mmCIF file of C-alpha atoms in Angstrom:
data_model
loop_
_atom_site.group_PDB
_atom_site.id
_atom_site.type_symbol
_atom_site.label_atom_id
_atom_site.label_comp_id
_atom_site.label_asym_id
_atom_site.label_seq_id
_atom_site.Cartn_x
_atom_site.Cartn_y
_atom_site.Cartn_z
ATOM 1 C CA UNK M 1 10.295 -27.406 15.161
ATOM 2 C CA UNK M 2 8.475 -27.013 11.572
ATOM 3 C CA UNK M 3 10.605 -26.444 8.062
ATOM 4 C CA UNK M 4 8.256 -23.257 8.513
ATOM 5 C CA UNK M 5 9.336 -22.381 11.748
ATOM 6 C CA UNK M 6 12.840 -22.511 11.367
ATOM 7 C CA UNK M 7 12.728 -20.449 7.597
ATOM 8 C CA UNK M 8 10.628 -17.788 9.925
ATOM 9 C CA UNK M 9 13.915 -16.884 12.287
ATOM 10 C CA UNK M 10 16.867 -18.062 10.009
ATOM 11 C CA UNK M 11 15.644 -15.963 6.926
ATOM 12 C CA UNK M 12 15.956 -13.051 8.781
ATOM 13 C CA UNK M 13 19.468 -13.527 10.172
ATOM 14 C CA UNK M 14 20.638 -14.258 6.926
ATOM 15 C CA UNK M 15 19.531 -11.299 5.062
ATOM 16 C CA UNK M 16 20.938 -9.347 7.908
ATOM 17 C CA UNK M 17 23.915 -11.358 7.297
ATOM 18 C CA UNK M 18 23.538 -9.882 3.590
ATOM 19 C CA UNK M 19 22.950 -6.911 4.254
ATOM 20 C CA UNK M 20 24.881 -5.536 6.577
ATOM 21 C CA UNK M 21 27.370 -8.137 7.439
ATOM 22 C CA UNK M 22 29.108 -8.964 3.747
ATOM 23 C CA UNK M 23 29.623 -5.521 2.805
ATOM 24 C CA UNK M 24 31.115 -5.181 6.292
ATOM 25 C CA UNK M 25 33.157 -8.208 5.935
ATOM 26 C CA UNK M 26 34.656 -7.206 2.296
ATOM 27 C CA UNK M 27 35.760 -4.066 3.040
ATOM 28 C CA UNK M 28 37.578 -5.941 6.428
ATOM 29 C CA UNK M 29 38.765 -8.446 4.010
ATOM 30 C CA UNK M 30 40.782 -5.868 1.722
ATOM 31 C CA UNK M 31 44.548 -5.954 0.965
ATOM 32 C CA UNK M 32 44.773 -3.397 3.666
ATOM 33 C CA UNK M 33 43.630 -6.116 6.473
ATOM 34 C CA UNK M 34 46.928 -8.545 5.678
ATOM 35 C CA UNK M 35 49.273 -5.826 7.848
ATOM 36 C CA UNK M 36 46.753 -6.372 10.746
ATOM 37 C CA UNK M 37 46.592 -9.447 13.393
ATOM 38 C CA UNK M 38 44.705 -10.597 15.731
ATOM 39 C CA UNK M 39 45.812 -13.206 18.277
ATOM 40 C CA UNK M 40 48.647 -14.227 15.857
ATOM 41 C CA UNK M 41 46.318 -14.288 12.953
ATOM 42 C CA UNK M 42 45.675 -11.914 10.024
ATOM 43 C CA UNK M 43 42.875 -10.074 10.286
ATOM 44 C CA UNK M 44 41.460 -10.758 6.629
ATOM 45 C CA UNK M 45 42.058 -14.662 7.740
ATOM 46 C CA UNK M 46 40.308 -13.704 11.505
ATOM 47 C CA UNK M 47 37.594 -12.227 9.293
ATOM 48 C CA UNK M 48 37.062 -15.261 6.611
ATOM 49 C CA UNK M 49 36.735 -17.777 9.669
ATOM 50 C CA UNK M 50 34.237 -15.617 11.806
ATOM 51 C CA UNK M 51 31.914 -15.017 8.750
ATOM 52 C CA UNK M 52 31.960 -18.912 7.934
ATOM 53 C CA UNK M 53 31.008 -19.481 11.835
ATOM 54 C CA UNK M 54 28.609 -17.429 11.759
ATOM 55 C CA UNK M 55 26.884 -18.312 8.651
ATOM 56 C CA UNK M 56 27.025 -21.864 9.989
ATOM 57 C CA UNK M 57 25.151 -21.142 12.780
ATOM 58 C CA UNK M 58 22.287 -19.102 10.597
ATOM 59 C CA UNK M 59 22.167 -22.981 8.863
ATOM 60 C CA UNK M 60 22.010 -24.421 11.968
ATOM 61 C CA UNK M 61 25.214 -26.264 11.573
ATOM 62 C CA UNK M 62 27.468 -26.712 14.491
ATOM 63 C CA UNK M 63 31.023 -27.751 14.176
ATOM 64 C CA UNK M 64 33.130 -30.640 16.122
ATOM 65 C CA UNK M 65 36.951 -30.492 15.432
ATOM 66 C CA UNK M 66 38.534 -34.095 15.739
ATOM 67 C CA UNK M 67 42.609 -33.715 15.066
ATOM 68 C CA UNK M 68 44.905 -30.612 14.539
ATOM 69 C CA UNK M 69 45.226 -28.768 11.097
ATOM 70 C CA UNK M 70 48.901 -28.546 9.900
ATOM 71 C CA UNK M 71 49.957 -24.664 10.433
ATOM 72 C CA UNK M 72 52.086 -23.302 6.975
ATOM 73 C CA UNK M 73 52.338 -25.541 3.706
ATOM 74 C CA UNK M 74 50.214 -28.124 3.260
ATOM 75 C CA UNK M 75 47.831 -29.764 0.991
ATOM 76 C CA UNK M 76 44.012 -29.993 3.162
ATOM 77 C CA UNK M 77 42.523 -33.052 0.806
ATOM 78 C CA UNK M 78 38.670 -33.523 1.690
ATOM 79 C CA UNK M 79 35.953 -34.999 0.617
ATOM 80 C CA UNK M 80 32.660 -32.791 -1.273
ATOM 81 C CA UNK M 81 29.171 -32.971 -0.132
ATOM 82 C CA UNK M 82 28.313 -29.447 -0.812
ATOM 83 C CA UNK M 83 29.069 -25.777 -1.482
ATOM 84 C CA UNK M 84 29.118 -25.418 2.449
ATOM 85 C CA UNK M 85 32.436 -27.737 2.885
ATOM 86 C CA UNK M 86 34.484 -24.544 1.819
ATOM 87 C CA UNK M 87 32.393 -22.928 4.395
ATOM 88 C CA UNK M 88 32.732 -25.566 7.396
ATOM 89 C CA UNK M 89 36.890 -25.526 6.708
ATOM 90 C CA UNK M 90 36.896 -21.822 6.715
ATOM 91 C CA UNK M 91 35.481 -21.881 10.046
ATOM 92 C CA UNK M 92 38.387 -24.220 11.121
ATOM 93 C CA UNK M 93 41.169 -22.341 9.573
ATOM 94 C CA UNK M 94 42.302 -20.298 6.707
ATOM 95 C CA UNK M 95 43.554 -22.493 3.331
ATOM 96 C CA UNK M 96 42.984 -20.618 -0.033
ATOM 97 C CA UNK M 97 41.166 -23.358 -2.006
ATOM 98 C CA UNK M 98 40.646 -24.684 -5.476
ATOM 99 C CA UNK M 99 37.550 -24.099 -6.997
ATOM 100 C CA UNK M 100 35.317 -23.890 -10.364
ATOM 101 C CA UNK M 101 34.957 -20.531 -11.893
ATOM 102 C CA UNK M 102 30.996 -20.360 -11.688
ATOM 103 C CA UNK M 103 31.370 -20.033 -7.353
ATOM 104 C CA UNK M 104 32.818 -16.537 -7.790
ATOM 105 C CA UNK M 105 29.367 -15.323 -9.261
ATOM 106 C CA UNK M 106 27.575 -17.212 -6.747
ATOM 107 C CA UNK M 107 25.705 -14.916 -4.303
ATOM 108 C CA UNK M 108 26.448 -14.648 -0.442
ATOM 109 C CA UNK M 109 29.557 -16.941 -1.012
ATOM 110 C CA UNK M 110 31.458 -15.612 -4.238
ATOM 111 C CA UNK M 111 32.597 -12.627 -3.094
ATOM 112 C CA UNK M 112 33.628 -13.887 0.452
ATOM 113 C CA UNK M 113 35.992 -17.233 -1.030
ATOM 114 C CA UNK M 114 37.053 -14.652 -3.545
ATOM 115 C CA UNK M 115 38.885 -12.674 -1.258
ATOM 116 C CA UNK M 116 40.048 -15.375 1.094
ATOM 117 C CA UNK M 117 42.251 -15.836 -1.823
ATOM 118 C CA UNK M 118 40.575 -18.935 -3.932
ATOM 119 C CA UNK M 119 42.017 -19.950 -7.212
ATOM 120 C CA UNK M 120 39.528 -20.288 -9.692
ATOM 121 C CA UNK M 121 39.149 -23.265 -12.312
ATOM 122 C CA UNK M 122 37.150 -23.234 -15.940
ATOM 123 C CA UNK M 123 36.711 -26.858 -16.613
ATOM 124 C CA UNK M 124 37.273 -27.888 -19.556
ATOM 125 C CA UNK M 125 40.502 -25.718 -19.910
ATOM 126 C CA UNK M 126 43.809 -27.027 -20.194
ATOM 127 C CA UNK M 127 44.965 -23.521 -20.085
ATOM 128 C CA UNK M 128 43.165 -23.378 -16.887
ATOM 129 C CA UNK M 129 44.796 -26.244 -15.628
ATOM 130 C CA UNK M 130 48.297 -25.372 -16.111
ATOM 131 C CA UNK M 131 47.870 -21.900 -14.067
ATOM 132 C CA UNK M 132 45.954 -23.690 -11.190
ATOM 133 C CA UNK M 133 48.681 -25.830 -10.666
ATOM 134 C CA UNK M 134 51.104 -23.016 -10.913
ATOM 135 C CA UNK M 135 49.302 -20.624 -8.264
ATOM 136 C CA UNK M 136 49.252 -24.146 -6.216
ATOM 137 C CA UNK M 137 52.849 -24.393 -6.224
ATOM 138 C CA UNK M 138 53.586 -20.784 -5.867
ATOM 139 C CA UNK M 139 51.546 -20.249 -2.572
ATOM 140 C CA UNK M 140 52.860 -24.155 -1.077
ATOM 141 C CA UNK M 141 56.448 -22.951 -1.722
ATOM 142 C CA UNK M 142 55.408 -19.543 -0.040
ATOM 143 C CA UNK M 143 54.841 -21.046 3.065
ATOM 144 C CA UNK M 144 50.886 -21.294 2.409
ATOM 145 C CA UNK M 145 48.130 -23.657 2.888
ATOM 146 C CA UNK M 146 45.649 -24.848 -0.363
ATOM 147 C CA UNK M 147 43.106 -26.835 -0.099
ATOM 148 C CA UNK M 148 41.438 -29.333 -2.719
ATOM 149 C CA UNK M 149 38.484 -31.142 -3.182
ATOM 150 C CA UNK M 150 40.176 -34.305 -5.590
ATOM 151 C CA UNK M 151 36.784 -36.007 -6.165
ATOM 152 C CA UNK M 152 36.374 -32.953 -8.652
ATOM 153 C CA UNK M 153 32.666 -31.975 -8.142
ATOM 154 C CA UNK M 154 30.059 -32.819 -5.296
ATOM 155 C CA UNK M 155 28.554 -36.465 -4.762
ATOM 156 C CA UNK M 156 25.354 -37.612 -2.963
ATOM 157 C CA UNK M 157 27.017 -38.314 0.759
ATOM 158 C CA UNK M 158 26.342 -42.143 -0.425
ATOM 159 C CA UNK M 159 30.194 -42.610 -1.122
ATOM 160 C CA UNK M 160 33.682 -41.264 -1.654
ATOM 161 C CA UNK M 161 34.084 -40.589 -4.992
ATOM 162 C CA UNK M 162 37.869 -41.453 -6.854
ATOM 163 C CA UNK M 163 40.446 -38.852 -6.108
ATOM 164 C CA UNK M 164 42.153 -37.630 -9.276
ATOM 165 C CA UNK M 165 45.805 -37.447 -8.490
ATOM 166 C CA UNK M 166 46.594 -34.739 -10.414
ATOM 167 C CA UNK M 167 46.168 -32.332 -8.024
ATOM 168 C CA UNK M 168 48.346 -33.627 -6.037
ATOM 169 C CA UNK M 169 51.311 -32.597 -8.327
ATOM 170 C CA UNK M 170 51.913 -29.019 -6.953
ATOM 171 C CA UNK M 171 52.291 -30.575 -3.216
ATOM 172 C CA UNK M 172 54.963 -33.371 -4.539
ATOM 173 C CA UNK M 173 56.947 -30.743 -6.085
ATOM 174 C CA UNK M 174 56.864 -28.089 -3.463
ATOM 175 C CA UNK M 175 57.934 -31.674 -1.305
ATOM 176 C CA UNK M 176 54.800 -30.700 1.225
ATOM 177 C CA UNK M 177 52.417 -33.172 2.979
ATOM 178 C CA UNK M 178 48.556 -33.642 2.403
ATOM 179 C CA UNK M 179 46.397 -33.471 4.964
ATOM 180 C CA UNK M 180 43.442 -35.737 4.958
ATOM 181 C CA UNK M 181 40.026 -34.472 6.337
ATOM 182 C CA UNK M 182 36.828 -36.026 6.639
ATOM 183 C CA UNK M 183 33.802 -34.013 6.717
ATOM 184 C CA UNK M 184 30.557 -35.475 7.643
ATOM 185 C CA UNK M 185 27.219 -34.139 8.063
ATOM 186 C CA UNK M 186 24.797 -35.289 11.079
ATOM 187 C CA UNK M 187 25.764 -37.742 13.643
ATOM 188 C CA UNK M 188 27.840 -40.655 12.002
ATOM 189 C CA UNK M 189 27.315 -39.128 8.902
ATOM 190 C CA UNK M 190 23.316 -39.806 8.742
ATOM 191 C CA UNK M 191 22.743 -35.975 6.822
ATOM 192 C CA UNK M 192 25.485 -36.902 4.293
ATOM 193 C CA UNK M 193 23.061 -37.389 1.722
ATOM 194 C CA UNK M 194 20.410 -34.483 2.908
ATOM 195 C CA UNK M 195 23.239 -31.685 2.600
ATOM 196 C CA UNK M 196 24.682 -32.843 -0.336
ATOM 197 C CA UNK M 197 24.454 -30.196 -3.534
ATOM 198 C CA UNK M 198 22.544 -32.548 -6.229
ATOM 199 C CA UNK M 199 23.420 -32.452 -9.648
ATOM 200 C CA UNK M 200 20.140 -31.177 -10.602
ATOM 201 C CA UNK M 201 19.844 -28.542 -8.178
ATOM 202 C CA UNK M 202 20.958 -24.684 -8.207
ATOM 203 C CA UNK M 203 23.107 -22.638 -5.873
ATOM 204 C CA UNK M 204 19.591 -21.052 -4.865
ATOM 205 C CA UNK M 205 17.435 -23.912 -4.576
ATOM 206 C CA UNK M 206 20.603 -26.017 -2.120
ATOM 207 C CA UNK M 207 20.952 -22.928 -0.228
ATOM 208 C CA UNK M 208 17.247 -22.327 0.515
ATOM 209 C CA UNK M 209 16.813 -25.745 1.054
ATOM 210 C CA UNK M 210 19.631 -26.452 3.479
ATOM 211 C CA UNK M 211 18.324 -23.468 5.256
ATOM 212 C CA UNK M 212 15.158 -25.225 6.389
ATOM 213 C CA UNK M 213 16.987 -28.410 8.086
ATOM 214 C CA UNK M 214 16.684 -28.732 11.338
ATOM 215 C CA UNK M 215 19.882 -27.968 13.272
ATOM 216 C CA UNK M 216 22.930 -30.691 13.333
ATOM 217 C CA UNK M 217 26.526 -31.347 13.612
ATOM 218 C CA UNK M 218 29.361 -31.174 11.306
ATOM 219 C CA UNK M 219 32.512 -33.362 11.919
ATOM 220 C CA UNK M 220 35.531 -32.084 10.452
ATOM 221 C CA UNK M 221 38.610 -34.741 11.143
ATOM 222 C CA UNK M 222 41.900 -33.839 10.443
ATOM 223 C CA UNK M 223 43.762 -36.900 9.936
ATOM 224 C CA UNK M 224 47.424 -38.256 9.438
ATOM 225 C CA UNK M 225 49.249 -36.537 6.619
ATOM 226 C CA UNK M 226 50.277 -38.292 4.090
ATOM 227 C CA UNK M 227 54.043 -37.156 3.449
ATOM 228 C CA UNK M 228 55.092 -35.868 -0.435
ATOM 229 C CA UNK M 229 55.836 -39.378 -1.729
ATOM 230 C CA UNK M 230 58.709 -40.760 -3.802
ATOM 231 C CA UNK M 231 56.088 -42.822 -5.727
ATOM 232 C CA UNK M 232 54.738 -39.805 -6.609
ATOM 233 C CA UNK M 233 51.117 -38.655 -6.601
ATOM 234 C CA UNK M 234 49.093 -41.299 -7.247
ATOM 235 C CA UNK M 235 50.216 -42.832 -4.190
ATOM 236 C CA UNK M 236 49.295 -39.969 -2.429
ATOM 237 C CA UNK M 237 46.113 -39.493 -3.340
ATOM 238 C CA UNK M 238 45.073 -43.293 -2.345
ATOM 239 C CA UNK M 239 46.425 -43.120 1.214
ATOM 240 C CA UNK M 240 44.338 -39.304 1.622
ATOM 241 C CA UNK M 241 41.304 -40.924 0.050
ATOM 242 C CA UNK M 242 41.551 -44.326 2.292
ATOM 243 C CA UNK M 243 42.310 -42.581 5.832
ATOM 244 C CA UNK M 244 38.968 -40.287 4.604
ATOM 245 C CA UNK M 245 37.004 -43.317 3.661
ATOM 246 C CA UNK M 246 38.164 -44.805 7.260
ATOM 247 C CA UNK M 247 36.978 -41.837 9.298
ATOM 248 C CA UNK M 248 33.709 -41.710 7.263
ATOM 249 C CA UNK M 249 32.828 -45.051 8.207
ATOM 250 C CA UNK M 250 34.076 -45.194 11.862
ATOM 251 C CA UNK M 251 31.948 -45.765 14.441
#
């Protein structure tokens, strides 16, 4: 099927998606929702993972789980290709994640990550900093999951970029494990480089884009944790980033 082809029936679906379904899902998303379940599951959490799914599917992209997500506290470490990696983990499970500022004014997603409960970042900020970490340790020590991207920003799919340990600080003190996953685009991790969000490129431009690919897998692997270590963060941020690496370039 032609770019053209596939922009003539997913265009639609996602302004419908727009349209009718965000407003929908917001309101379904408000602090009334967290008194609600369904199967087990809070209903603004239900609601977060079924609009990712869905959304996925308007893309194109189909998910394959490999491994179990830790339920309660617990660090989810993965690696960033693209603005749609906090969509493709959504779909597996709720995690409140960490994330720079600008994505809250980002259209279709901002609002949506905003009320799954992200904490937002300004770079640059030490300010900043210091109350990410604290929200981090405040939701791990309330029994929550957060989930990081430690590369800090999106690469090209070519490699794993250096994990800044850092982040990892709020999971050693809470005394939590990290969670390794591995997310990779197209069988074996051929479309790494195709969905990745360039540094040159706009929210807009990625989005419309992505939209014209033809359809693929994601892989989302949830590996060993890595327990809180003694040695402290650094040493945790080496194993995540290794066991990632590993998965990524498995057969």
């Amino acid at each position: 099927m032609s770019r053209f082809l596939r922009y003539c029936y997913r265009a639609p679906l996602l302004l419908l998606h727009i349209v009718i379904g965000l407003p929908l899902i917001l309101v379904l998303m408000g602090a009334w929702a967290a008194r609600f379940h369904i199967g087990g599951e809070r209903l603004d959490h239900w609601v977060a993972g079924a609009w990712s799914r869905i959304l996925l599917r308007i893309f194109g992209l189909r998910t394959r789980r490999f491994g179990t997500p830790l339920p309660g506290a617990v660090l989810f470490v993965a690696n960033h290709i693209s603005w749609i990696d906090i969509i493709v983990l959504h779909s597996q499970c709720w995690m409140g994640f960490v994330a720079k500022a600008e994505i809250e004014r980002w259209p279709l997603v901002g609002g949506v990550v905003t009320r799954a409960g992200t904490i937002y970042h300004h770079r640059g900020s030490n300010d900043s900093l210091h109350g990410v970490m604290h929200q981090m340790l405040q939701r791990l020590q309330a029994g929550l999951p957060v989930a990081v991207f430690p590369e800090g920003r999106t690469h090209s799919g070519e490699a794993v970029g250096v994990f800044h340990a850092r982040i990892f600080q709020p999971a050693v003190l809470a005394g939590v494990p990290a969670q390794p996953v591995a997310l990779r685009f197209g069988r074996r991790g051929e479309a790494q480089t195709v969905m990745a969000f360039g540094a040159r490129e706009s929210f807009v431009g990625n989005l419309l884009r992505v939209l014209g690919e033809p359809a693929r897998e994601v892989e989302v692997h949830f590996l060993e944790p890595v327990p809180p270590s003694e040695d402290g963060r650094r040493k945790m941020a080496d194993l995540c980033r290794r066991r990632i690496v590993e998965a990524m370039t498995a057969a």
